[in-house]
Short mmCIF file of C-alpha atoms in Angstrom, two decimals:
data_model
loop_
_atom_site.label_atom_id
_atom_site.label_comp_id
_atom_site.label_asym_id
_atom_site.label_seq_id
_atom_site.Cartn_x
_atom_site.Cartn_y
_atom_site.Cartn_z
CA UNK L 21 -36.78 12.78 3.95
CA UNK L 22 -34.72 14.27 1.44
CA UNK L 23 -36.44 16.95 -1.01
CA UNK L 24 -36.58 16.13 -4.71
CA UNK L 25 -34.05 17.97 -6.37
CA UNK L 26 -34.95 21.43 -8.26
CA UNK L 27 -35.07 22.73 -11.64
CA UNK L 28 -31.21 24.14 -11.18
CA UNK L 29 -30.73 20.98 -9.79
CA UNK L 30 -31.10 19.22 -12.57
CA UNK L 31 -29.83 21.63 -14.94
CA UNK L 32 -26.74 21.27 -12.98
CA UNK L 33 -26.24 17.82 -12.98
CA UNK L 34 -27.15 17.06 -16.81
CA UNK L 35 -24.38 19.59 -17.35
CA UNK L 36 -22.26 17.43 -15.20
CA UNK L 37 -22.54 14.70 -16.49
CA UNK L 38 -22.96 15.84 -20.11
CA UNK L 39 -19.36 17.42 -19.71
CA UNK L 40 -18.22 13.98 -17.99
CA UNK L 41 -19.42 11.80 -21.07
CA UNK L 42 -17.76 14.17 -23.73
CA UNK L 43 -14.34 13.77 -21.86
CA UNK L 44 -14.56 10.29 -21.68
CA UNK L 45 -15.40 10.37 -25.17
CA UNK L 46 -12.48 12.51 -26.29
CA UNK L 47 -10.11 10.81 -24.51
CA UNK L 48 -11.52 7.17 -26.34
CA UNK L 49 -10.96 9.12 -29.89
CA UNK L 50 -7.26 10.69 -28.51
CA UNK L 51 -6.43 7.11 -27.75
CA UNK L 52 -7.51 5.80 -31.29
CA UNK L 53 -5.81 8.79 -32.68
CA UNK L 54 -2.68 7.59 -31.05
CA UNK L 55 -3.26 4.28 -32.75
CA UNK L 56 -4.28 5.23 -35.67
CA UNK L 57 -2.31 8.26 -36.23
CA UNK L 58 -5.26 10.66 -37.69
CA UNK L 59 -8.11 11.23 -34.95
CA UNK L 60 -5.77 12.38 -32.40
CA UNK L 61 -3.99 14.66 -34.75
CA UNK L 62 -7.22 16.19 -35.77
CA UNK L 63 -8.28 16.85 -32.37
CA UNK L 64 -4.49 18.52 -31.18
CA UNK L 65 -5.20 21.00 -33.97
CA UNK L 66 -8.37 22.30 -32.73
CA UNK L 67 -6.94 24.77 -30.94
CA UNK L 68 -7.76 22.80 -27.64
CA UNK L 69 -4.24 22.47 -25.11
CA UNK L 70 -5.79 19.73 -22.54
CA UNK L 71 -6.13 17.29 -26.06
CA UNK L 72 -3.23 17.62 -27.74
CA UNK L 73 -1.99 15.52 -24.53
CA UNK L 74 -0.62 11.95 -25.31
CA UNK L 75 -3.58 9.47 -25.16
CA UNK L 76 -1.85 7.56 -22.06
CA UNK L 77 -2.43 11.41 -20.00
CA UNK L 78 -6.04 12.07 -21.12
CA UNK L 79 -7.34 8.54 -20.83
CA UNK L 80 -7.29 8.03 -17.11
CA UNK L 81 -8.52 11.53 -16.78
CA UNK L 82 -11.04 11.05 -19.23
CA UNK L 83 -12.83 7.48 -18.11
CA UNK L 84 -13.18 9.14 -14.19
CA UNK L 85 -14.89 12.21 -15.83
CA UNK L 86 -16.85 9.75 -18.26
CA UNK L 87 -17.58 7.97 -14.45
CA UNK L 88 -18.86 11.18 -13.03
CA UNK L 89 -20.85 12.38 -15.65
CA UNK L 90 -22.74 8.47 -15.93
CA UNK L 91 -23.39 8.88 -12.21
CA UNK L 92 -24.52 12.54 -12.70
CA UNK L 93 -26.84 11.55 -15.53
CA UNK L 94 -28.49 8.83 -13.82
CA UNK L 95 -29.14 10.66 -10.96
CA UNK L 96 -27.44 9.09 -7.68
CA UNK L 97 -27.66 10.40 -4.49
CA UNK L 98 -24.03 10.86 -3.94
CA UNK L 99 -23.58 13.04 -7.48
CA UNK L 100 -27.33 15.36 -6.48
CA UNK L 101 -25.15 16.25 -2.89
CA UNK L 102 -21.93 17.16 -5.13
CA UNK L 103 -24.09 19.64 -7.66
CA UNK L 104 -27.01 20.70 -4.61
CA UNK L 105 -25.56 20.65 -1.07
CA UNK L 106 -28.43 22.24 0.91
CA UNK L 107 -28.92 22.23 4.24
CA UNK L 108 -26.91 19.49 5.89
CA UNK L 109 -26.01 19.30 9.55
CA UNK L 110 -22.08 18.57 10.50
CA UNK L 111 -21.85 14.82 9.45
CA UNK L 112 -22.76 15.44 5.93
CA UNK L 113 -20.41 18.27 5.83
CA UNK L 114 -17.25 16.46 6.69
CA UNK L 115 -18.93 13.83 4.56
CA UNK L 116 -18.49 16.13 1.63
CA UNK L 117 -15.46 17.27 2.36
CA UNK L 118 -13.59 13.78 2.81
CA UNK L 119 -15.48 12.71 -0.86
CA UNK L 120 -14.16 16.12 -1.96
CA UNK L 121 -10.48 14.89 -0.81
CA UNK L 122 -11.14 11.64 -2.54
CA UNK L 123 -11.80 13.18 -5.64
CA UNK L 124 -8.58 15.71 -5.75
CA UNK L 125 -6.61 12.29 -4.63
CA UNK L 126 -8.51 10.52 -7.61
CA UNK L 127 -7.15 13.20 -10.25
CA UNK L 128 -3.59 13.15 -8.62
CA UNK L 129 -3.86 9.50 -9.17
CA UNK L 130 -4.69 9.91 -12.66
CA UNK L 131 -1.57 12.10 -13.23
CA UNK L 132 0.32 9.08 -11.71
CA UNK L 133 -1.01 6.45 -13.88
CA UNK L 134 -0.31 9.17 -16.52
CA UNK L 135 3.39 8.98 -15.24
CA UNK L 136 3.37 5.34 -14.92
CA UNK L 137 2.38 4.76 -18.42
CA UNK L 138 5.57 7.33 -19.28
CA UNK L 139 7.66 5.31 -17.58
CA UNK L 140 6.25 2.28 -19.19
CA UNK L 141 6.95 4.05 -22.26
CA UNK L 142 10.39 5.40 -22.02
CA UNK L 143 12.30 2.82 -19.53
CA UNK L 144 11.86 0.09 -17.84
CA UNK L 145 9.90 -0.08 -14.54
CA UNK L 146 8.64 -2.63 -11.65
CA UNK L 147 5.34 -3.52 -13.57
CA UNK L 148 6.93 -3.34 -16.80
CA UNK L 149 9.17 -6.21 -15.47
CA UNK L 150 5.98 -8.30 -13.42
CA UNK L 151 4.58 -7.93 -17.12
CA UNK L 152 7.64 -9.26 -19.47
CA UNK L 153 7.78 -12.06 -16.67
CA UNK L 154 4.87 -13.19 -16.55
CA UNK L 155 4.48 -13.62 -20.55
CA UNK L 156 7.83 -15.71 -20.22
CA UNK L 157 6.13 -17.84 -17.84
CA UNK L 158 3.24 -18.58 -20.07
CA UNK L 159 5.49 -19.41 -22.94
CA UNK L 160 7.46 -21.80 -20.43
CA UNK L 161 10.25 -19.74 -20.50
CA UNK L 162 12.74 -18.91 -17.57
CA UNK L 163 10.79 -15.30 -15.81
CA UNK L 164 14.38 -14.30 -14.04
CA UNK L 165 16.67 -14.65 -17.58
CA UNK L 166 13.56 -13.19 -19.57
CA UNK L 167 14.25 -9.84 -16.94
CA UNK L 168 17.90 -10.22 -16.80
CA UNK L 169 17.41 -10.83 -13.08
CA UNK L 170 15.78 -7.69 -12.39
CA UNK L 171 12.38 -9.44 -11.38
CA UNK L 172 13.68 -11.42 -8.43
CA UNK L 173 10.02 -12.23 -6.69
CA UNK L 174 9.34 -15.87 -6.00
CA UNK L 175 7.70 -17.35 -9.30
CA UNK L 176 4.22 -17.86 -7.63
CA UNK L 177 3.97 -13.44 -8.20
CA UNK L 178 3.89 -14.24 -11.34
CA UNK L 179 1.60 -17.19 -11.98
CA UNK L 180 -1.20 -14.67 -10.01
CA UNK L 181 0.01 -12.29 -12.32
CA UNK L 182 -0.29 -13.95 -15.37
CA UNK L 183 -4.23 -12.88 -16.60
CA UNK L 184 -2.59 -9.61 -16.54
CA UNK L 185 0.08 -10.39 -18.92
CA UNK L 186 -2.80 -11.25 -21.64
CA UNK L 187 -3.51 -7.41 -21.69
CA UNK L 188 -1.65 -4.38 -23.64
CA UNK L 189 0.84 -3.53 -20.86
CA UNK L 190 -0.53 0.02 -20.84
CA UNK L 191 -3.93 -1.44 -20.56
CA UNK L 192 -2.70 -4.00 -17.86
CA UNK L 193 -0.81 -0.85 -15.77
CA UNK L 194 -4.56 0.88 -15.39
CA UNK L 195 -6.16 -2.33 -14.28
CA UNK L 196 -3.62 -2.97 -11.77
CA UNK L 197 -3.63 0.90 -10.73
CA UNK L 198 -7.38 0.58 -9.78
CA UNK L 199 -6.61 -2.89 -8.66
CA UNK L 200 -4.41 -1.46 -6.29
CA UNK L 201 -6.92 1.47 -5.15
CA UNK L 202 -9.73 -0.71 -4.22
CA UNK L 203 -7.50 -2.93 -1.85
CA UNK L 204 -6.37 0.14 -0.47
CA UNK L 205 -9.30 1.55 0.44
CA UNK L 206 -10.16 -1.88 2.09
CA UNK L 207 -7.11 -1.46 4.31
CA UNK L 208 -8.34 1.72 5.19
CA UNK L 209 -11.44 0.78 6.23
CA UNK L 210 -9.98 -2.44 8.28
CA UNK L 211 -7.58 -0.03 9.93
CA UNK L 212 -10.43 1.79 11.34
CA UNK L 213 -12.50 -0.87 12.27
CA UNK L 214 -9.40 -2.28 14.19
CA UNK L 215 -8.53 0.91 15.78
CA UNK L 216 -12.60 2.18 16.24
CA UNK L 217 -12.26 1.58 20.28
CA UNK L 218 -9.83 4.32 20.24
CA UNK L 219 -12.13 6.72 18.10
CA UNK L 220 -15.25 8.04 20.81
CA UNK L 221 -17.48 9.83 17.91
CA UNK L 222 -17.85 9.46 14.43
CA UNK L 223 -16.01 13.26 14.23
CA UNK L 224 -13.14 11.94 15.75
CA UNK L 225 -13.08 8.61 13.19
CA UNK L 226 -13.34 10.96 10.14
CA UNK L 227 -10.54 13.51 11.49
CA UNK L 228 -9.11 10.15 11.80
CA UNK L 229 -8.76 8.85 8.34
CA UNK L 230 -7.91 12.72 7.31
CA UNK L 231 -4.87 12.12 8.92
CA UNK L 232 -4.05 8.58 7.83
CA UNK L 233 -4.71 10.51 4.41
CA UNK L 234 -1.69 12.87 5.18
CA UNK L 235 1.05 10.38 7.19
CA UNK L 236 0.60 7.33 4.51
CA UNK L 237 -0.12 8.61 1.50
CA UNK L 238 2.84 9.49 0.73
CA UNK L 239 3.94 6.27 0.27
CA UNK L 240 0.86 5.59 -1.57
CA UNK L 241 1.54 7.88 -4.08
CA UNK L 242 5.34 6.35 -4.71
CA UNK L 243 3.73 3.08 -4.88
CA UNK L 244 1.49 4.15 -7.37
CA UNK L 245 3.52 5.91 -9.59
CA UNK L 246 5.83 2.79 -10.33
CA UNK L 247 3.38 -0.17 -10.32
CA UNK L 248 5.06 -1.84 -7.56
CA UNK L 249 3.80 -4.55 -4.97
CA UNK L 250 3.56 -2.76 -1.90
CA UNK L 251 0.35 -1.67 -1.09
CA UNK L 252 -0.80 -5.54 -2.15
CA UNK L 253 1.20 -6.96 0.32
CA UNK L 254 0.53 -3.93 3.09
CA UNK L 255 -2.59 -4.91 2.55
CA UNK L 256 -2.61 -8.59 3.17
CA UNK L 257 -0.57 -7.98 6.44
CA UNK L 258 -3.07 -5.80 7.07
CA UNK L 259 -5.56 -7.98 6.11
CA UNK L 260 -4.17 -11.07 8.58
CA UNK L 261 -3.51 -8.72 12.04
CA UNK L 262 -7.42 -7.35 12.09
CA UNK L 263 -9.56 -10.32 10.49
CA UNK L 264 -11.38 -10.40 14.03
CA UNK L 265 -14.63 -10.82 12.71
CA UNK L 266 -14.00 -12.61 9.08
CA UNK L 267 -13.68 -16.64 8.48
CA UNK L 268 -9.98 -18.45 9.53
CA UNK L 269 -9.65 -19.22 5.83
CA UNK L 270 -9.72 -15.53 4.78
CA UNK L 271 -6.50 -14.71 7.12
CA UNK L 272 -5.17 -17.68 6.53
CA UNK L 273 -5.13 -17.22 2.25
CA UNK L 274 -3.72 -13.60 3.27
CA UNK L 275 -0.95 -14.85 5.13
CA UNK L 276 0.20 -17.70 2.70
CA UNK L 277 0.01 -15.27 0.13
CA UNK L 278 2.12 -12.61 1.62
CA UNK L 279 4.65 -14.96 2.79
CA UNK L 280 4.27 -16.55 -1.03
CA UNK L 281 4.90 -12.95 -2.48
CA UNK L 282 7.95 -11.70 0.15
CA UNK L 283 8.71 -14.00 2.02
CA UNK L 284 9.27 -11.98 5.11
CA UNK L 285 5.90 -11.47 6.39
CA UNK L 286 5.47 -15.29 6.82
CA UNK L 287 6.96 -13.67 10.32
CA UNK L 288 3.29 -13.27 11.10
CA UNK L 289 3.02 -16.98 11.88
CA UNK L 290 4.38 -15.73 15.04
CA UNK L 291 1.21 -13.94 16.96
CA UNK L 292 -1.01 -16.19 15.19
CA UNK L 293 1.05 -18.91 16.87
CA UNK L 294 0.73 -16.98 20.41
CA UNK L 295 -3.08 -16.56 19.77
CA UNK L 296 -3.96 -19.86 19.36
CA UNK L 297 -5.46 -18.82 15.72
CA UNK L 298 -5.16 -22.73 14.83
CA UNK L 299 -7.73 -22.81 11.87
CA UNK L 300 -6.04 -20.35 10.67
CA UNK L 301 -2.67 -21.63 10.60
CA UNK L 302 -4.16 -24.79 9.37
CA UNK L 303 -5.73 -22.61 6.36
CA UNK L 304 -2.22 -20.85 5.82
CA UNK L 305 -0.21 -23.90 5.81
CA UNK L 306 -2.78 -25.75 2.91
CA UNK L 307 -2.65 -22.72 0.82
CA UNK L 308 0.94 -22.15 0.84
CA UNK L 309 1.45 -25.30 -0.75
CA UNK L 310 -0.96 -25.26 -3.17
CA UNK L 311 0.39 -21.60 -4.28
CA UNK L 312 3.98 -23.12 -4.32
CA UNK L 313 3.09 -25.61 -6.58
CA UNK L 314 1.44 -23.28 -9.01
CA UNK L 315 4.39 -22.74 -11.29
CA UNK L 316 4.85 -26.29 -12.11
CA UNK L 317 1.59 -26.07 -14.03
CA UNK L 318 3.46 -25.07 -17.14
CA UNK L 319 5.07 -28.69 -16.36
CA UNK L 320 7.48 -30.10 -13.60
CA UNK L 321 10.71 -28.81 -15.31
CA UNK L 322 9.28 -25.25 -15.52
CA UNK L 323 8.10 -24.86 -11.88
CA UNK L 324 11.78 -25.96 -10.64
CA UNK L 325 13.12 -23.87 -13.10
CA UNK L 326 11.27 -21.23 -11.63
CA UNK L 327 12.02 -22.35 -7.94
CA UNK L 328 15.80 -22.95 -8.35
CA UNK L 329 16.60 -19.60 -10.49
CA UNK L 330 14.64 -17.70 -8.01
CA UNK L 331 16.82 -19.17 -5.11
CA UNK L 332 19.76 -18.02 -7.30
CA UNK L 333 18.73 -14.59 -7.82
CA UNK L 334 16.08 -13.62 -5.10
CA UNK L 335 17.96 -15.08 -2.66
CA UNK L 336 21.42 -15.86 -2.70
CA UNK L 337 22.69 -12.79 -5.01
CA UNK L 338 20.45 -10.41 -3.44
CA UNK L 339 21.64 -11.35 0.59
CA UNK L 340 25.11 -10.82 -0.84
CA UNK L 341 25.25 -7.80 -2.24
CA UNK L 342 25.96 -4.62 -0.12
CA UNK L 343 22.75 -2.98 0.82
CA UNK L 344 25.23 0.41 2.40
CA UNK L 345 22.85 2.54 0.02
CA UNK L 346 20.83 5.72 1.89
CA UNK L 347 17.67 4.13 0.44
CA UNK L 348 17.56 1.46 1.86
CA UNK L 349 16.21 2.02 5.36
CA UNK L 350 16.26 -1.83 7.09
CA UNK L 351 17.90 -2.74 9.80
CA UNK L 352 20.86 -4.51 7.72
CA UNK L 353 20.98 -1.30 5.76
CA UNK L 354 21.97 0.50 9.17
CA UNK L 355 24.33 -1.46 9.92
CA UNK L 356 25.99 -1.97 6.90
CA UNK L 357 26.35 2.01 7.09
CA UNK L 358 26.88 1.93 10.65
CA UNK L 359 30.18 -1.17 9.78
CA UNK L 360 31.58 0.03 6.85
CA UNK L 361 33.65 -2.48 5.04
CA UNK L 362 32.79 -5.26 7.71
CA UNK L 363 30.04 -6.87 5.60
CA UNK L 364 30.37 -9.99 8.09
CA UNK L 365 30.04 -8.07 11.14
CA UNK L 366 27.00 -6.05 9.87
CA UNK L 367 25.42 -9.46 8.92
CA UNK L 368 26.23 -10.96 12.15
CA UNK L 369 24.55 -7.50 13.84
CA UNK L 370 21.42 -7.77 11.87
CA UNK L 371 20.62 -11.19 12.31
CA UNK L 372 21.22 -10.72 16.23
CA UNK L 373 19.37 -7.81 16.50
CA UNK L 374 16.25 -8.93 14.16
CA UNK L 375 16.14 -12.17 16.40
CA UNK L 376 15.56 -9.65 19.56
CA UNK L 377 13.65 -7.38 17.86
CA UNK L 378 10.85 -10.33 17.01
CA UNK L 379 11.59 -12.32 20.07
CA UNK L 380 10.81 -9.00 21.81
CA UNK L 381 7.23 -8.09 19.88
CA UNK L 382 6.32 -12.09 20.23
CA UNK L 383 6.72 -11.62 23.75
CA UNK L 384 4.82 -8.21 24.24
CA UNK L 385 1.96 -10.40 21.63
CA UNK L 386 1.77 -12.87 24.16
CA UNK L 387 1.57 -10.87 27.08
CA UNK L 388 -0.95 -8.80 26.21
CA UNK L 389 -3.31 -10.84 24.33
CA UNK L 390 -5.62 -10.55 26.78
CA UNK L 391 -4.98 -6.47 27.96
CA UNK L 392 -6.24 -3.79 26.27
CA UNK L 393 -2.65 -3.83 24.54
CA UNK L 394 -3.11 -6.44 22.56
CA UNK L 395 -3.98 -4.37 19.55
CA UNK L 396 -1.30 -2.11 19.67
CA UNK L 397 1.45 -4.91 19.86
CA UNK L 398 -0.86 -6.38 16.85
CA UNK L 399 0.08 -3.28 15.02
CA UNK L 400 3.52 -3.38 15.73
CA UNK L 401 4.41 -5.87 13.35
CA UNK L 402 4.32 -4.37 10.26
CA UNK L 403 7.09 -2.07 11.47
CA UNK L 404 8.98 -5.55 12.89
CA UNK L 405 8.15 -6.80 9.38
CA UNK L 406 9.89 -3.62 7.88
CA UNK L 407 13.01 -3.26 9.88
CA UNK L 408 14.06 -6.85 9.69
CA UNK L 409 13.70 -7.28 5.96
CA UNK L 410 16.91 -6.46 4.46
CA UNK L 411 15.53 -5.39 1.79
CA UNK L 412 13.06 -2.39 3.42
CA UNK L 413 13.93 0.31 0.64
CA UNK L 414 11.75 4.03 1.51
CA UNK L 415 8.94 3.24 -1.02
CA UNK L 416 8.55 -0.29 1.30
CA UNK L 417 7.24 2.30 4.12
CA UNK L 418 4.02 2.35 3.05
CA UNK L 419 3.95 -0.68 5.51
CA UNK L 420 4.06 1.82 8.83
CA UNK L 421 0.17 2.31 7.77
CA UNK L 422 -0.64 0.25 11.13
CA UNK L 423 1.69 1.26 13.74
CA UNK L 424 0.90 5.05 12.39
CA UNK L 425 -2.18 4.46 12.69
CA UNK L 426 -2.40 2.76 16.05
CA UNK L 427 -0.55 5.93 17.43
CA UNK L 428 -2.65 8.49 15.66
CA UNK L 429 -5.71 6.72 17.27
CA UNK L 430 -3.95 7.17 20.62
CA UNK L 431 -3.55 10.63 20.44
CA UNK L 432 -7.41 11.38 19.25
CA UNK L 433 -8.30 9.09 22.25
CA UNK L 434 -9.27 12.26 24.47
CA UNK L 435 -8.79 10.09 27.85
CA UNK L 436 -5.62 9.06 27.07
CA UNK L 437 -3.67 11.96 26.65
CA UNK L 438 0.18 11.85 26.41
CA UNK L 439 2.97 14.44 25.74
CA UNK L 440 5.79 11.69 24.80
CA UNK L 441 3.60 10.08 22.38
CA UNK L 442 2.32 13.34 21.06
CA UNK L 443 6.65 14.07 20.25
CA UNK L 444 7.55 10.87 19.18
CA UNK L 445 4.21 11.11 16.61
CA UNK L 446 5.88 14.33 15.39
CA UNK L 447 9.09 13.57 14.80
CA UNK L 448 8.01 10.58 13.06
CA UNK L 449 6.03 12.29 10.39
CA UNK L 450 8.77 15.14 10.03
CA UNK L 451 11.06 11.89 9.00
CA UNK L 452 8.16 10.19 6.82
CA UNK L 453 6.94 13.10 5.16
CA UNK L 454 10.17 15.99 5.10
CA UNK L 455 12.47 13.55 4.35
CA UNK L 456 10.19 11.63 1.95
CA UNK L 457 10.17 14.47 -0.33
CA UNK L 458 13.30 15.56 0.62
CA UNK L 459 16.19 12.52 -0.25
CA UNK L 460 18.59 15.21 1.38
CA UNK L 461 17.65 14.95 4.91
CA UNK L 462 17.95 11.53 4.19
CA UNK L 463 21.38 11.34 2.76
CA UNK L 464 22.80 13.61 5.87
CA UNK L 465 21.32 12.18 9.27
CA UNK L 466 22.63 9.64 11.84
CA UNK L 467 23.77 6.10 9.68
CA UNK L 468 21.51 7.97 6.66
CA UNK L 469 18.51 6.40 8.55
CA UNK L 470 15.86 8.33 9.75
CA UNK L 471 13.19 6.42 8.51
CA UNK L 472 14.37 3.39 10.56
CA UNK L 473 14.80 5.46 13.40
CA UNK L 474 11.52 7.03 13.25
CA UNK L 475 10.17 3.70 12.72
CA UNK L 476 12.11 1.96 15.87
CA UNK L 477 10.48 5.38 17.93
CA UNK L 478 7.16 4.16 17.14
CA UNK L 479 7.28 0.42 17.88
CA UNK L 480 9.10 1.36 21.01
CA UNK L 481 6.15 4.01 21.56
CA UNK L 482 3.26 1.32 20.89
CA UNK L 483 5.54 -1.92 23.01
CA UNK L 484 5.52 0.73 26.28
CA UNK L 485 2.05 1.47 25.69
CA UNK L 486 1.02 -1.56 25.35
CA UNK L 487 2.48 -3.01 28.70
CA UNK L 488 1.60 0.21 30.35
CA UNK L 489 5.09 1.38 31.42
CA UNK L 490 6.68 4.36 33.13
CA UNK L 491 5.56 7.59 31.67
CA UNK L 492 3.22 6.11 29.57
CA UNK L 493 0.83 5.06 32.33
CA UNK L 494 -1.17 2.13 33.09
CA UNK L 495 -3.29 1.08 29.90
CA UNK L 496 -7.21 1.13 29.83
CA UNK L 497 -8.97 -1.90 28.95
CA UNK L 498 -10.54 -1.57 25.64
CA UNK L 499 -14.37 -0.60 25.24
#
């Protein structure tokens, strides 16, 4: 049983969560200040730095003290092991220090919603356009002349969007931020769940998600810094490929929504087709239509408004403009780069060469369905998802969540050691993570792609694996 907590103790965590409250609280009056034009003014001339901050900086930073000092106050188990430790064995040491990286993560992603709502404040930015559309759509305007074509999602984005809309967009931003965080610790945990037959001990599955921490979140962080869609729709891909356990019409929503959202991971009907996942097709196709109807509910004449000027300008303007630039790391980025000046010819390439590359993971779906390979050609297909989408920019790459993680879980998989996978792992990350936070190595490597080429490494990696192929060895069946 676990002791009662002592007198220091409890000293400790009333201080805790005293000083938790009082932030919270000062960040509330720095906001009104802000407003108002007097509180905040009073409180920057206290002599204090951290509050003469603008309210949109102290506010996320103050609500996740205010959250740590309520849970301090009242006592929970999980705030007593922060403030008393004691004598724990292993577990509840890497238990610690995993919450402990949650936490530092939790402040950095303060500072981003911080940025975010600078951004929001000073120029125009991804949410700041999924906001001004979404009002146009409730006043039964056109969402794609309300942006000047710089939202170019399909309209249904927007009618999902809309209860958003009803919010202060700086308000909005933080409910989408946190929005965002709680689906993405749900991928997390699916990841693992998918992967677990990989990961002996629970050691191993906690060094695990350290280092999905490390070769993702880097994207993460990009994703939330600008309020874009990504880790939403990483999320429902992720969501479709590992709903083992959960009901066909939870997969099925999650696909129609994805494909509803971007279009390109409707690609996904393709292993559901070669596992015989028929409910869940059935569920897919029934929701698609109903979410492809929901713009007309502003009327008829709105909805094909919304249809037609999205075909216009999410479709046929963006597929014709050049896509040559380095940041853009897709397959018809490549080999636009690859052909320059022969925009034909690159089109021709990409389209042959996507084909193959999905005719190719279908088949190694297919023919492992049934192996213990048929979750690591599962977790290709994000990555097939990425590379054929022409437009695959770097912040898209938070999609490589699953094949990364499928080849991390490899490599902790003590019995199935493997030099080549080990390298190609490596070199990966170096062009994830070096070249993620440095645009130069990106701007000066082979076709200004190393993303996609990292990425084309590691479905290659996981397709050989899979079947069980020259140096990678015959496959074990899973446990």
């Amino acid at each position: 049983m676990r002791a009662h907590p002592g007198q220091g103790t409890r000293a400790s965590m009333i201080f805790l969560g005293v000083c938790g409250v009082l932030l919270g609280w000062f960040s509330l009056l720095q906001m009104t200040g802000a407003i108002s034009g007097s509180a905040g003014e009073v409180l920057g001339s206290a002599g204090v730095a951290w509050l003469s901050w603008p309210w949109w900086a102290s506010l996320p930073v103050g609500l996740a003290g205010a959250g740590l000092g309520v849970f301090a106050l009242g006592r929970s188990a999980w705030a007593r092991e922060l403030v008393d430790p004691g004598r724990g064995d292993q577990a509840r040491w890497r238990r610690r220090a995993f919450a402990l990286v949650l936490v530092i993560l939790l402040g950095h992603v303060a500072q981003l919603e911080a940025l975010e709502w600078r951004h929001l404040a000073e120029r125009e930015t991804d949410f700041k356009y999924f906001h001004t559309a979404a009002q146009a759509w409730g006043q039964g305007e056109d969402i794609f002349a309300a942006t000047s074509g710089l939202y170019f999602y399909p309209p249904v984005f927007q009618v999902l969007f809309f209860p958003l809309s009803l919010l202060p967009v700086g308000v909005a931003s933080l409910v989408w931020l946190w929005l965002k965080l709680i689906i993405l610790l749900d991928a997390l945990r699916r990841v693992e769940k998918f992967l677990r037959c990989y990961l002996a001990t629970p050691a191993v599955r906690q060094a695990f998600l350290f280092g999905i921490l490390f070769v993702t979140g880097r994207f993460w962080l990009a994703d939330l810094a600008y309020g874009n869609t990504n880790i939403l729709i990483t999320w429902l891909v992720i969501l479709v490929l590992t709903a083992e356990d959960d009901p066909p019409w939870i997969s099925g929503v999650g696909l129609a929504l994805a494909a509803a959202l971007k279009v390109v991971p409707g690609l996904l009907i393709v292993p559901l087709v070669l596992q015989k996942r028929r409910r869940t097709l059935a569920w897919a196709g029934l929701a698609l239509v109903v979410l492809c109807a929901a713009p007309m509910f502003k009327g008829p004449a709105v909805g094909l408004q919304a249809w037609e000027s999205y075909y216009r300008v999410g479709v046929t303007d963006k597929l014709a403009e050049s896509l040559a630039q380095p940041d853009n790391q897709s397959l018809r980025g490549f080999c636009e780069r690859l052909l320059p000046g022969r925009v034909d010819t690159a089109k021709a390439v990409w389209a042959l060469l996507s084909c193959a590359l999905v005719g190719w993971a279908g088949w190694l779906t297919h023919r492992t369905r049934k192996s213990g390979g048929g979750r690591l050609a599962l977790a290709m297909w994000p990555g097939v998802i990425l590379v054929v989408s022409p437009g695959s920019w770097v912040v898209h790459y938070i999609g490589v969540m699953l094949p990364a993680a499928a080849m991390l879980a490899l490599l902790m998989d003590l019995r199935e050691r493997s030099r080549i996978l080990l390298a190609i792992f490596v070199l990966a990350n170096l062009a994830w993570t070096v070249s993620g936070w440095s645009r130069w190595s990106v701007r000066h490597s082979i076709a200004e792609s190393w993303f996609l080429i990292a990425l084309l490494m590691v479905l290659g990696a996981l397709g050989m694996k899979a079947l069980g192929v020259g140096v990678f060895g015959q496959f074990r069946r899973e446990r």
